[in-house]
């Protein structure tokens, strides 16, 4: 009998920021929990990074590059935050895509979420969210 190859936990897709596994499994769990199903956008890490990077004036490669240049760093943080909100792509997935430490990116995203009450940043996040949704 052939054995089924098991994907490493870190490589499994994440749904609703809490469910790891296949899409059908996630939909069943969400339905059983009384939650709305996950919106399927077909968005991946590369598409999200490209969309946000382009909107901020950078390529996805520049967002993955070394350095903490403030505008590029902010774009990278937004590129981790928005796909999580819009398509259920985890910060961990985006951290791996950018070649960054997950905990550092998580802290930065949490800080961003705290300060989104600032009107100008809220408008920027909203504008970039529209761009990510249309990617």
XYZ file of C-alpha atoms in Angstrom:
135
model
C 0.000 0.000 0.000
C 1.289 3.449 -0.860
C 1.709 5.837 2.013
C 0.314 9.310 1.703
C 2.971 11.985 2.019
C 2.255 14.348 4.893
C 2.964 18.061 4.488
C 4.868 19.771 7.294
C 2.533 21.746 9.569
C 4.230 25.054 8.653
C 3.475 24.481 4.967
C -0.239 23.829 5.432
C -2.535 26.632 4.331
C -4.138 28.623 7.109
C -7.829 29.549 7.068
C -9.558 32.173 9.221
C -6.220 32.664 10.994
C -6.879 29.558 13.084
C -7.490 26.453 10.994
C -4.673 24.516 9.358
C -5.397 21.932 6.705
C -7.291 21.576 3.481
C -9.899 24.016 2.258
C -12.841 21.597 2.575
C -11.808 20.719 6.128
C -11.571 24.415 7.027
C -15.008 25.126 5.536
C -16.544 22.242 7.551
C -14.942 23.442 10.786
C -16.037 27.038 10.207
C -19.588 25.934 9.398
C -19.729 23.743 12.530
C -18.497 26.706 14.594
C -21.191 28.957 13.134
C -18.643 31.114 11.302
C -18.961 32.368 7.759
C -16.964 30.496 5.146
C -13.579 31.767 4.066
C -13.679 34.019 1.016
C -11.653 32.379 -1.717
C -9.636 34.962 -3.587
C -6.948 32.849 -5.212
C -4.400 35.294 -3.831
C -0.947 33.985 -2.962
C 2.055 35.496 -1.192
C 3.745 36.612 -4.398
C 0.622 38.292 -5.806
C -0.054 40.069 -2.519
C 3.542 41.291 -2.175
C 3.571 42.462 -5.787
C 0.256 44.320 -5.458
C 1.182 46.110 -2.232
C 4.767 46.698 -3.343
C 3.662 48.215 -6.638
C 1.136 50.452 -4.872
C 3.920 51.636 -2.552
C 6.486 52.030 -5.335
C 8.502 48.842 -4.775
C 8.848 45.473 -6.439
C 8.173 42.287 -4.468
C 11.918 41.625 -4.702
C 12.693 44.975 -3.090
C 10.345 44.140 -0.215
C 12.293 40.905 0.305
C 15.626 42.699 0.198
C 17.860 43.340 3.163
C 17.605 46.516 5.159
C 15.090 48.394 7.232
C 14.533 51.424 5.007
C 11.374 52.928 6.529
C 9.153 53.181 3.410
C 10.152 49.690 2.255
C 9.731 48.279 5.758
C 6.267 49.841 6.055
C 5.279 48.381 2.677
C 6.487 44.949 3.824
C 4.411 45.227 7.010
C 1.349 46.232 4.980
C 2.040 43.346 2.610
C 1.853 40.995 5.602
C -1.214 42.615 7.187
C -3.488 43.050 4.172
C -3.362 39.508 2.725
C -4.137 38.168 6.197
C -7.215 40.366 6.375
C -8.279 39.983 2.754
C -7.328 36.403 1.862
C -6.395 34.522 5.017
C -2.672 34.375 4.201
C -0.856 34.081 7.512
C 1.873 36.433 8.652
C 4.103 33.352 8.960
C 3.611 32.617 5.247
C 4.461 36.215 4.342
C 7.506 36.171 6.671
C 8.813 33.063 4.870
C 8.107 34.686 1.498
C 10.088 37.793 2.505
C 12.824 35.767 4.204
C 12.125 37.541 7.495
C 11.813 36.469 11.089
C 8.175 35.659 11.805
C 8.109 37.121 15.325
C 9.501 40.458 14.130
C 6.904 40.708 11.379
C 4.091 39.688 13.755
C 5.098 42.440 16.216
C 5.227 44.981 13.405
C 1.784 43.953 12.086
C 0.300 44.123 15.594
C 1.800 47.597 16.021
C 0.309 48.604 12.644
C -3.094 47.342 13.725
C -2.895 49.432 16.917
C -2.071 52.608 15.047
C -4.550 52.217 12.191
C -6.740 54.574 14.149
C -4.630 57.331 12.651
C -6.738 58.683 9.796
C -4.046 58.924 7.112
C -2.739 55.427 7.762
C -6.287 54.056 7.833
C -6.912 55.576 4.400
C -3.666 54.052 3.074
C -4.556 50.625 4.467
C -8.024 50.894 2.931
C -6.616 51.942 -0.468
C -4.097 49.105 -0.456
C -6.819 46.671 0.621
C -8.768 47.559 -2.513
C -5.639 46.957 -4.594
C -5.022 43.559 -2.955
C -8.663 42.527 -3.504
C -8.372 43.379 -7.196
C -5.031 41.533 -7.628
